[in-house]
PDB file of C-alpha atoms in Angstrom:
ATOM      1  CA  UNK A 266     -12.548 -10.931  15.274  1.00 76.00           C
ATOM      2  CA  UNK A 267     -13.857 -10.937  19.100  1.00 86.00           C
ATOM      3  CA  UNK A 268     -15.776  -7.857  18.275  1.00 87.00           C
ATOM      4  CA  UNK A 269     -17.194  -8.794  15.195  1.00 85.00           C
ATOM      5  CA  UNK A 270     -18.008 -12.643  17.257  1.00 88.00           C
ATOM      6  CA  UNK A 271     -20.094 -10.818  19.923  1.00 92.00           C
ATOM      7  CA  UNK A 272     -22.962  -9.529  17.520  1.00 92.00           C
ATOM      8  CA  UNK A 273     -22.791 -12.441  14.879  1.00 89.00           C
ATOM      9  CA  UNK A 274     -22.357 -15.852  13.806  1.00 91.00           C
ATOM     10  CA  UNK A 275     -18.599 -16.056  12.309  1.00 92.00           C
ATOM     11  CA  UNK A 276     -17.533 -18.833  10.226  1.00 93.00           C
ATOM     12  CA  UNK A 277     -13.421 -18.222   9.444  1.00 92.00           C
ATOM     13  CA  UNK A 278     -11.661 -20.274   6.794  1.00 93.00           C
ATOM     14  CA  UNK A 279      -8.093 -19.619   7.104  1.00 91.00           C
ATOM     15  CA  UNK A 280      -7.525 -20.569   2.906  1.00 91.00           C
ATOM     16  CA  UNK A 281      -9.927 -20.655   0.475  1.00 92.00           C
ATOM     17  CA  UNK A 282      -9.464 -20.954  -3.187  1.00 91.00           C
ATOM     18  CA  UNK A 283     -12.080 -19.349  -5.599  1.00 89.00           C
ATOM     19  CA  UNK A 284     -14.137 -22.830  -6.443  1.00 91.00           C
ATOM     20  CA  UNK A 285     -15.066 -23.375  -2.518  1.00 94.00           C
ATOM     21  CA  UNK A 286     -16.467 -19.968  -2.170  1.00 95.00           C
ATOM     22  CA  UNK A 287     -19.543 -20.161  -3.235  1.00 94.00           C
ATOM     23  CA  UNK A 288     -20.229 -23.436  -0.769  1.00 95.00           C
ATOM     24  CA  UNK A 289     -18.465 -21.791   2.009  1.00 96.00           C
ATOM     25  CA  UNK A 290     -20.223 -18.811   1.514  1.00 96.00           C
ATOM     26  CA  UNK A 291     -23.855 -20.934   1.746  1.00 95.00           C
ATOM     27  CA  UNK A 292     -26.559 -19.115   4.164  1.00 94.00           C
ATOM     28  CA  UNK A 293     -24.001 -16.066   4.601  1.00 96.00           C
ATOM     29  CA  UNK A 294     -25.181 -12.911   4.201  1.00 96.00           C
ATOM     30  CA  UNK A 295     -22.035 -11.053   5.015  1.00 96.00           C
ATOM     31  CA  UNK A 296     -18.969 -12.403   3.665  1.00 96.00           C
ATOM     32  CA  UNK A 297     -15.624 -10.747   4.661  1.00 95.00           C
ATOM     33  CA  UNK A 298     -12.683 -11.535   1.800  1.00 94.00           C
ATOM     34  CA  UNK A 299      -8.817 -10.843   2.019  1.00 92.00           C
ATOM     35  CA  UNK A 300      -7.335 -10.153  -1.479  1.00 90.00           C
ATOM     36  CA  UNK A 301      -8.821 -13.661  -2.642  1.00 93.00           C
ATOM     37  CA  UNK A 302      -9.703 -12.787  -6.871  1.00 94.00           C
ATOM     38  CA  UNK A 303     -13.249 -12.776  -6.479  1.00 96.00           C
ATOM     39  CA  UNK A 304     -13.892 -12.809 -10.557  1.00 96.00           C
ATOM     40  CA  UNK A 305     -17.768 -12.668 -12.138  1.00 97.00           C
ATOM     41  CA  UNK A 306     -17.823 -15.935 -12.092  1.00 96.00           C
ATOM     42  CA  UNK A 307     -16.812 -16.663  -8.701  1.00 96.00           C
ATOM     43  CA  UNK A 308     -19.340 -13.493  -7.696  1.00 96.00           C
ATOM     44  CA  UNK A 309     -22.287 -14.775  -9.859  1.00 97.00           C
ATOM     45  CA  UNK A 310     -21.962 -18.430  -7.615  1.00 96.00           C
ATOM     46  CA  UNK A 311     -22.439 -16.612  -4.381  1.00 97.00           C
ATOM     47  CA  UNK A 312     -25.875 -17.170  -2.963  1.00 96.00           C
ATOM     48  CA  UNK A 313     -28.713 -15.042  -2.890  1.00 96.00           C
ATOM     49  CA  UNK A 314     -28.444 -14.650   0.686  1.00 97.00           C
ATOM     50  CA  UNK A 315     -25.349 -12.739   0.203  1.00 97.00           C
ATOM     51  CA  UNK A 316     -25.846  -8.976   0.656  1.00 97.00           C
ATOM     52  CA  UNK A 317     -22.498  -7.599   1.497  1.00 97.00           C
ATOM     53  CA  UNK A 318     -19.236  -8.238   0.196  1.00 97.00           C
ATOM     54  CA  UNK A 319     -16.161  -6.559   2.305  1.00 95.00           C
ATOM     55  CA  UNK A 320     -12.838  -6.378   1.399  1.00 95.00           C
ATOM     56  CA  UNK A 321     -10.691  -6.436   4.678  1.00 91.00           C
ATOM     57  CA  UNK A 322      -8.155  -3.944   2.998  1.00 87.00           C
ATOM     58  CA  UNK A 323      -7.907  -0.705   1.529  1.00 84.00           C
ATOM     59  CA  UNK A 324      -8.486  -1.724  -2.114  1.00 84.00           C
ATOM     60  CA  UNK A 325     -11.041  -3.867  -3.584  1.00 89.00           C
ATOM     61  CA  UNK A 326      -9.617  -4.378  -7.173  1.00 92.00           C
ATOM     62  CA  UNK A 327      -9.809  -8.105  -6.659  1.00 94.00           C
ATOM     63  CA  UNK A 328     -13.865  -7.979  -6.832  1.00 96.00           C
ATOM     64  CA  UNK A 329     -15.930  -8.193  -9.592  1.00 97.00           C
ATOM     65  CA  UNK A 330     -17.888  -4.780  -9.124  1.00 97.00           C
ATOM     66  CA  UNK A 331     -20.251  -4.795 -12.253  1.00 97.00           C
ATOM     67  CA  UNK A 332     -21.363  -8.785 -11.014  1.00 97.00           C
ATOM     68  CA  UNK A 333     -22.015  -7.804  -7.418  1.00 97.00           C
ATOM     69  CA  UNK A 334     -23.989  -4.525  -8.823  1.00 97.00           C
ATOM     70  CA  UNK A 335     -25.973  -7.241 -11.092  1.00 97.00           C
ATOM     71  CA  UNK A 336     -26.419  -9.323  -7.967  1.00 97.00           C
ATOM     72  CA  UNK A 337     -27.353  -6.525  -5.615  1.00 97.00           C
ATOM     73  CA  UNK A 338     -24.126  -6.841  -3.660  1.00 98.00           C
ATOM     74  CA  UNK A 339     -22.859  -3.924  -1.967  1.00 98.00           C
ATOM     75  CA  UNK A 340     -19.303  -3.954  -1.620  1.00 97.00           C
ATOM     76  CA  UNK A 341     -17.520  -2.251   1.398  1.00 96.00           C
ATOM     77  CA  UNK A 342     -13.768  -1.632   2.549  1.00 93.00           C
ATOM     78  CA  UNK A 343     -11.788  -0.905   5.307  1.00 90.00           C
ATOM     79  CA  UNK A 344      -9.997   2.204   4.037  1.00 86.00           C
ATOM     80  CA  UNK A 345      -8.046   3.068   7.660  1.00 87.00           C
ATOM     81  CA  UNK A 346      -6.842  -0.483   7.392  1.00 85.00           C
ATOM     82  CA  UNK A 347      -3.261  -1.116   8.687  1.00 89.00           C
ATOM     83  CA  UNK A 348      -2.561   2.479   7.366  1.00 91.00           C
ATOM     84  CA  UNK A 349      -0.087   3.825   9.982  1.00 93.00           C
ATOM     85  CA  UNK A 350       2.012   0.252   9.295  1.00 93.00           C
ATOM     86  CA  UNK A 351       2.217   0.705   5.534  1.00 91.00           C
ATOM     87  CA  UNK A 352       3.466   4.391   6.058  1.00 94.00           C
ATOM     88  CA  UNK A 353       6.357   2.200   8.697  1.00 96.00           C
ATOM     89  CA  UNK A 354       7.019   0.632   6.169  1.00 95.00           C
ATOM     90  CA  UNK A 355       7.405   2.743   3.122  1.00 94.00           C
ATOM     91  CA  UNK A 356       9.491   4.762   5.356  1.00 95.00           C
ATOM     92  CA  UNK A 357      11.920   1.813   6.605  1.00 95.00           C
ATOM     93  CA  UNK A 358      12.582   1.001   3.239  1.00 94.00           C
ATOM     94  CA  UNK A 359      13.817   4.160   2.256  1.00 94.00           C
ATOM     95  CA  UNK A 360      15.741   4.355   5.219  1.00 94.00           C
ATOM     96  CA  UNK A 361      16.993   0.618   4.549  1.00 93.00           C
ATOM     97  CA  UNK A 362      18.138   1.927   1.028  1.00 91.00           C
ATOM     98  CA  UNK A 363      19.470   5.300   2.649  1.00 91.00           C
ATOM     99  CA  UNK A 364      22.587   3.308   4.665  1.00 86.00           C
ATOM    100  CA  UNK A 365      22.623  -0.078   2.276  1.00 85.00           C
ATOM    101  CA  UNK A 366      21.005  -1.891   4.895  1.00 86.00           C
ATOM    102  CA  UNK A 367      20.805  -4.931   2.105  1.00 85.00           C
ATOM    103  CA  UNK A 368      24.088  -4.914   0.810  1.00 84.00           C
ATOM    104  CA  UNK A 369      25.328  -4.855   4.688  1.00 81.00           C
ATOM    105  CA  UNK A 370      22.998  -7.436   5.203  1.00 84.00           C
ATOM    106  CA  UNK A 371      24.354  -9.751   2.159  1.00 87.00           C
ATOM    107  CA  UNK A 372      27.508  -9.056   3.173  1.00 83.00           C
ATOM    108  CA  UNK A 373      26.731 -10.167   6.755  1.00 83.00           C
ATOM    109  CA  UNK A 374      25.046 -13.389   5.735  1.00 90.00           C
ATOM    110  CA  UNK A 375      28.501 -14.360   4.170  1.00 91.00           C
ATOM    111  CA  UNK A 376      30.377 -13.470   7.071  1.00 89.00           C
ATOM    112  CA  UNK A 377      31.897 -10.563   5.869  1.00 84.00           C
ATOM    113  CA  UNK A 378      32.485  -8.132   8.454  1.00 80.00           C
ATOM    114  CA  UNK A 379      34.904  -5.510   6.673  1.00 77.00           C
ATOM    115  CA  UNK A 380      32.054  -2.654   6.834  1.00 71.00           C
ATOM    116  CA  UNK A 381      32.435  -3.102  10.693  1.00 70.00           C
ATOM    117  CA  UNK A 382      36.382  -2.715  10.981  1.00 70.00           C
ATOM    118  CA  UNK A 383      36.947   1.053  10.553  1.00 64.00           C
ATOM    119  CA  UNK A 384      33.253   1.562  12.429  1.00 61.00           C
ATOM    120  CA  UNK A 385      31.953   3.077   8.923  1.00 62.00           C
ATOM    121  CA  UNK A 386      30.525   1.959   5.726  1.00 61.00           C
ATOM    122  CA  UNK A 387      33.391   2.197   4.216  1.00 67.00           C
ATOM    123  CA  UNK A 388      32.649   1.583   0.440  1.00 73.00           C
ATOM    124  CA  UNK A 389      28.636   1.280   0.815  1.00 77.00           C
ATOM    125  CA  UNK A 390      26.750   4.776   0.222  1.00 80.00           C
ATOM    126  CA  UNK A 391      24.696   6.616   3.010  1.00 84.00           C
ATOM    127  CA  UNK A 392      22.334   9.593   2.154  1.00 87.00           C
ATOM    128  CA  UNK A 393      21.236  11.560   4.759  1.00 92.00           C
ATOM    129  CA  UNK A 394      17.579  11.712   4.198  1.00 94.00           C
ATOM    130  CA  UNK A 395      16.719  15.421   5.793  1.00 95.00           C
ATOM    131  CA  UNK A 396      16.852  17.836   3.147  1.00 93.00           C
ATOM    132  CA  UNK A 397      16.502  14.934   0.357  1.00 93.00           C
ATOM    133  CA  UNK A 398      13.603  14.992  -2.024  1.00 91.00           C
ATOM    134  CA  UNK A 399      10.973  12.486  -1.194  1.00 93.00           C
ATOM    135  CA  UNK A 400       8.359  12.013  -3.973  1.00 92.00           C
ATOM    136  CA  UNK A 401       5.048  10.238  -3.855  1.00 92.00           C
ATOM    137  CA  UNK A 402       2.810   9.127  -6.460  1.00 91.00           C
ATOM    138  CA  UNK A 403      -0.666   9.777  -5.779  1.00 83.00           C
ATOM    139  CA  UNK A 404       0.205   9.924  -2.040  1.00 78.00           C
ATOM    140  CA  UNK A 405      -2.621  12.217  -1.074  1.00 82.00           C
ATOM    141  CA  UNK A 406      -4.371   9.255  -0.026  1.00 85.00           C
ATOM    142  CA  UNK A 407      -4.605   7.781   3.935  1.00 87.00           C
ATOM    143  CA  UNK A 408      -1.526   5.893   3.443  1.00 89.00           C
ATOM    144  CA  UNK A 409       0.334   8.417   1.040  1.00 91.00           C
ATOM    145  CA  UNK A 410      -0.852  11.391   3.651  1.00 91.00           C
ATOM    146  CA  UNK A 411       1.009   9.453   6.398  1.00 94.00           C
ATOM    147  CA  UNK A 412       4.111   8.857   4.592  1.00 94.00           C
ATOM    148  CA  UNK A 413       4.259  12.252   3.870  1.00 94.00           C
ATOM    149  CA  UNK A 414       3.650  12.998   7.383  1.00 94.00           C
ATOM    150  CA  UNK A 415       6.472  10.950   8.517  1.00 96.00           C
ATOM    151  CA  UNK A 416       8.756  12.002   5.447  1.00 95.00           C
ATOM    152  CA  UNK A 417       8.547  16.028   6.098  1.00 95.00           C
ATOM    153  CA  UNK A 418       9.434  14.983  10.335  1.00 96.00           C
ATOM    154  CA  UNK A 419      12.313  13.165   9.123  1.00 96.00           C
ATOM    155  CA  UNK A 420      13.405  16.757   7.098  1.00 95.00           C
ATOM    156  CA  UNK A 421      12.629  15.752   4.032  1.00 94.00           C
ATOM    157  CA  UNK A 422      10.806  17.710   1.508  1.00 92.00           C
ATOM    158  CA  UNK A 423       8.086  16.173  -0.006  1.00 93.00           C
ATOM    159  CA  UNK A 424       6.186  16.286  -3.220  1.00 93.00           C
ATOM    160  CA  UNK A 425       3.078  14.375  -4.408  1.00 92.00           C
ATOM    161  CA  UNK A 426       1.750  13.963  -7.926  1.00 90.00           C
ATOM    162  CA  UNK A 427      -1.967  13.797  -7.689  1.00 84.00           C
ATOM    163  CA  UNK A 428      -4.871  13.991 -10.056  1.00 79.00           C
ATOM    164  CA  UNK A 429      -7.465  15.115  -7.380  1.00 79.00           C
ATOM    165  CA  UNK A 430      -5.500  17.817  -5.750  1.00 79.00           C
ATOM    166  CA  UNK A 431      -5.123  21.118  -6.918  1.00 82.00           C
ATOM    167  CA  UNK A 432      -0.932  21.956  -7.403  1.00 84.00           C
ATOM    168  CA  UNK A 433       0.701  24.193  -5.137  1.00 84.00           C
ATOM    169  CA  UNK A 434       1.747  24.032  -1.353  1.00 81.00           C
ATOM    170  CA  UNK A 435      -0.526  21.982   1.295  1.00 79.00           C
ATOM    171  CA  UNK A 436      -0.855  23.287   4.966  1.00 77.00           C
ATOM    172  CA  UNK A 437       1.395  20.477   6.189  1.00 81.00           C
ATOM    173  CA  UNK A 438       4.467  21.607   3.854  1.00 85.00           C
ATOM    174  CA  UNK A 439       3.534  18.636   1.582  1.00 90.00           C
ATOM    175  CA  UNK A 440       3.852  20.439  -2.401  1.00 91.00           C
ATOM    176  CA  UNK A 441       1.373  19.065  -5.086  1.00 91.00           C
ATOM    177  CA  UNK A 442       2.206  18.994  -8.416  1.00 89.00           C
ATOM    178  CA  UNK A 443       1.611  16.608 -11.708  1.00 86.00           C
ATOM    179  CA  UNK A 444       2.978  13.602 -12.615  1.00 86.00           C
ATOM    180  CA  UNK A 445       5.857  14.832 -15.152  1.00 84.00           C
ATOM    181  CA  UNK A 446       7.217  17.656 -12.953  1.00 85.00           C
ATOM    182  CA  UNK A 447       7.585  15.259 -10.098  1.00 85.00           C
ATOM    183  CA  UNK A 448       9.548  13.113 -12.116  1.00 83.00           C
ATOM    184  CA  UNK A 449      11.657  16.195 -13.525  1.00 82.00           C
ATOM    185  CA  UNK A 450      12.006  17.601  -9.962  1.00 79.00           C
ATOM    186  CA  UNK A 451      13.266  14.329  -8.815  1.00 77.00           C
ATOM    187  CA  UNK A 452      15.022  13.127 -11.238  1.00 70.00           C
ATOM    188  CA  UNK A 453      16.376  16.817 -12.992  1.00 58.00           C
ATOM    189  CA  UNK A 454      15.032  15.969 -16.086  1.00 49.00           C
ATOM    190  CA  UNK A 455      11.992  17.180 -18.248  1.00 45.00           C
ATOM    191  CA  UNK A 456       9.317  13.430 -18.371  1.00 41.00           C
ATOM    192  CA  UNK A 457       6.096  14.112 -20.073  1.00 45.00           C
ATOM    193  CA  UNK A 458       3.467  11.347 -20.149  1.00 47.00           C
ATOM    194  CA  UNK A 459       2.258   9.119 -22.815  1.00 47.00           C
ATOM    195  CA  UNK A 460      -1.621   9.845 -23.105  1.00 46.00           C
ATOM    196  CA  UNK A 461      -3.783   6.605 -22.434  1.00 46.00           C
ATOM    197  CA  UNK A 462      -5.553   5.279 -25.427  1.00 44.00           C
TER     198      UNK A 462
END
C-alpha cells in the first residue's frame, strides 16, 4: 500500500463485516474491498462521498452493480491481479495429482514410508503430463492464457472451451473449441449441454 500511501489518505481495516461498512467507509471517496459481499443494501448505506468502489481482485461478483449504478458508483478491478500465481497454482495441482502427491502425503503424516523403500511409487499412479490432454474452461482469460502458457511448456496439449473465441488453433498452439467437444475430447465421450432456461 506504500504507493497508494504517498498520494492519499489510507485508512486499512484488516476485517470488516458488511454492517460496519458504511461507518468505516464515512468521508471516503475511494473505498478499496477484498471479496467482502457488498449486497444493495450494504451499497445503498455507503455515503454520498463515495465515488469509486474497487475490487482488489480479478472478479467483482461480490458487488452490487445495479445499486452502485443507482448511486453513481463506478466500480473498478484489478484484472492482472496475482495472475502469474493462480496459473502456479493451477499448474501445481495438476502436477500434485500427476505423482499422488496427497496420498504420499497422507501416507507420510501416518508414518508410512513403504512408497520410499523400493525408491518408486510403488502402488500410487504417476502420469507423465507431456503429451497429456490439458483442458480449460473458459481459459482464454489472463489467468486461463497463462495456464495454458505454462501447460503447452510442460508438453502438454491444450484445449480451451470459450464462448468469445472463435474455434480452431491459436498462434501459441493453444486449440479452441466449445464446451461439449472439450468434454468429449477429454473425456472420449460425446457431452452436449443442457440449454439455460
Amino acid at each position: 500500500f506504500a504507493s497508494l500511501e504517498a498520494v492519499a489518505d489510507v485508512v486499512r481495516y484488516e476485517v470488516t463485516s458488511p454492517e460496519d461498512v458504511a461507518a468505516r467507509c464515512a468521508g471516503a471517496q475511494i473505498v478499496v474491498n477484498k471479496e467482502l459481499p457488498l449486497d444493495a443494501a450494504t451499497i445503498a448505506g455507503l455515503p454520498d462521498s463515495v465515488a469509486l468502489l474497487c475490487e482488489a481482485g480479478t472478479g467483482y461478483n461480490n458487488i452490487h452493480l445495479a445499486t452502485c449504478l443507482s448511486k453513481d458508483i463506478q466500480v473498478a478491478n484489478v484484472p492482472t491481479y496475482a495472475t502469474q500465481a493462480m496459473a502456479h497454482m493451477a499448474i501445481t495441482l495438476v502436477m500434485a495429482l500427476a505423482c499422488s502427491l496427497w496420498r504420499q502425503g497422507v501416507a507420510f503424516g501416518k508414518g508410512d514410508r513403504s512408497v520410499l523403500e523400493q525408491s518408486h511409487l510403488g502402488a500410487l499412479p504417476h502420469v507423465e503430463l507431456t503429451g497429456k490432454t490439458l483442458g480449460l474452461v473458459g481459459g482464454r482469460g489472463l489467468i486461463g492464457r497463462e495456464v495454458a502458457k505454462i501447460g503447452v511448456a510442460l508438453g502438454m496439449r491444450v484445449v480451451v472451451a470459450s464462448s468469445s473465441a472463435a474455434p480452431g488453433e491459436d498462434d501459441d498452439g493453444v486449440v479452441v473449441m466449445a464446451l461439449d467437444d472439450l468434454f468429449g475430447r477429454l473425456c472420449g465421450t460425446s457431452h452436449q449441454s443442457t440449454p439455460r432456461r
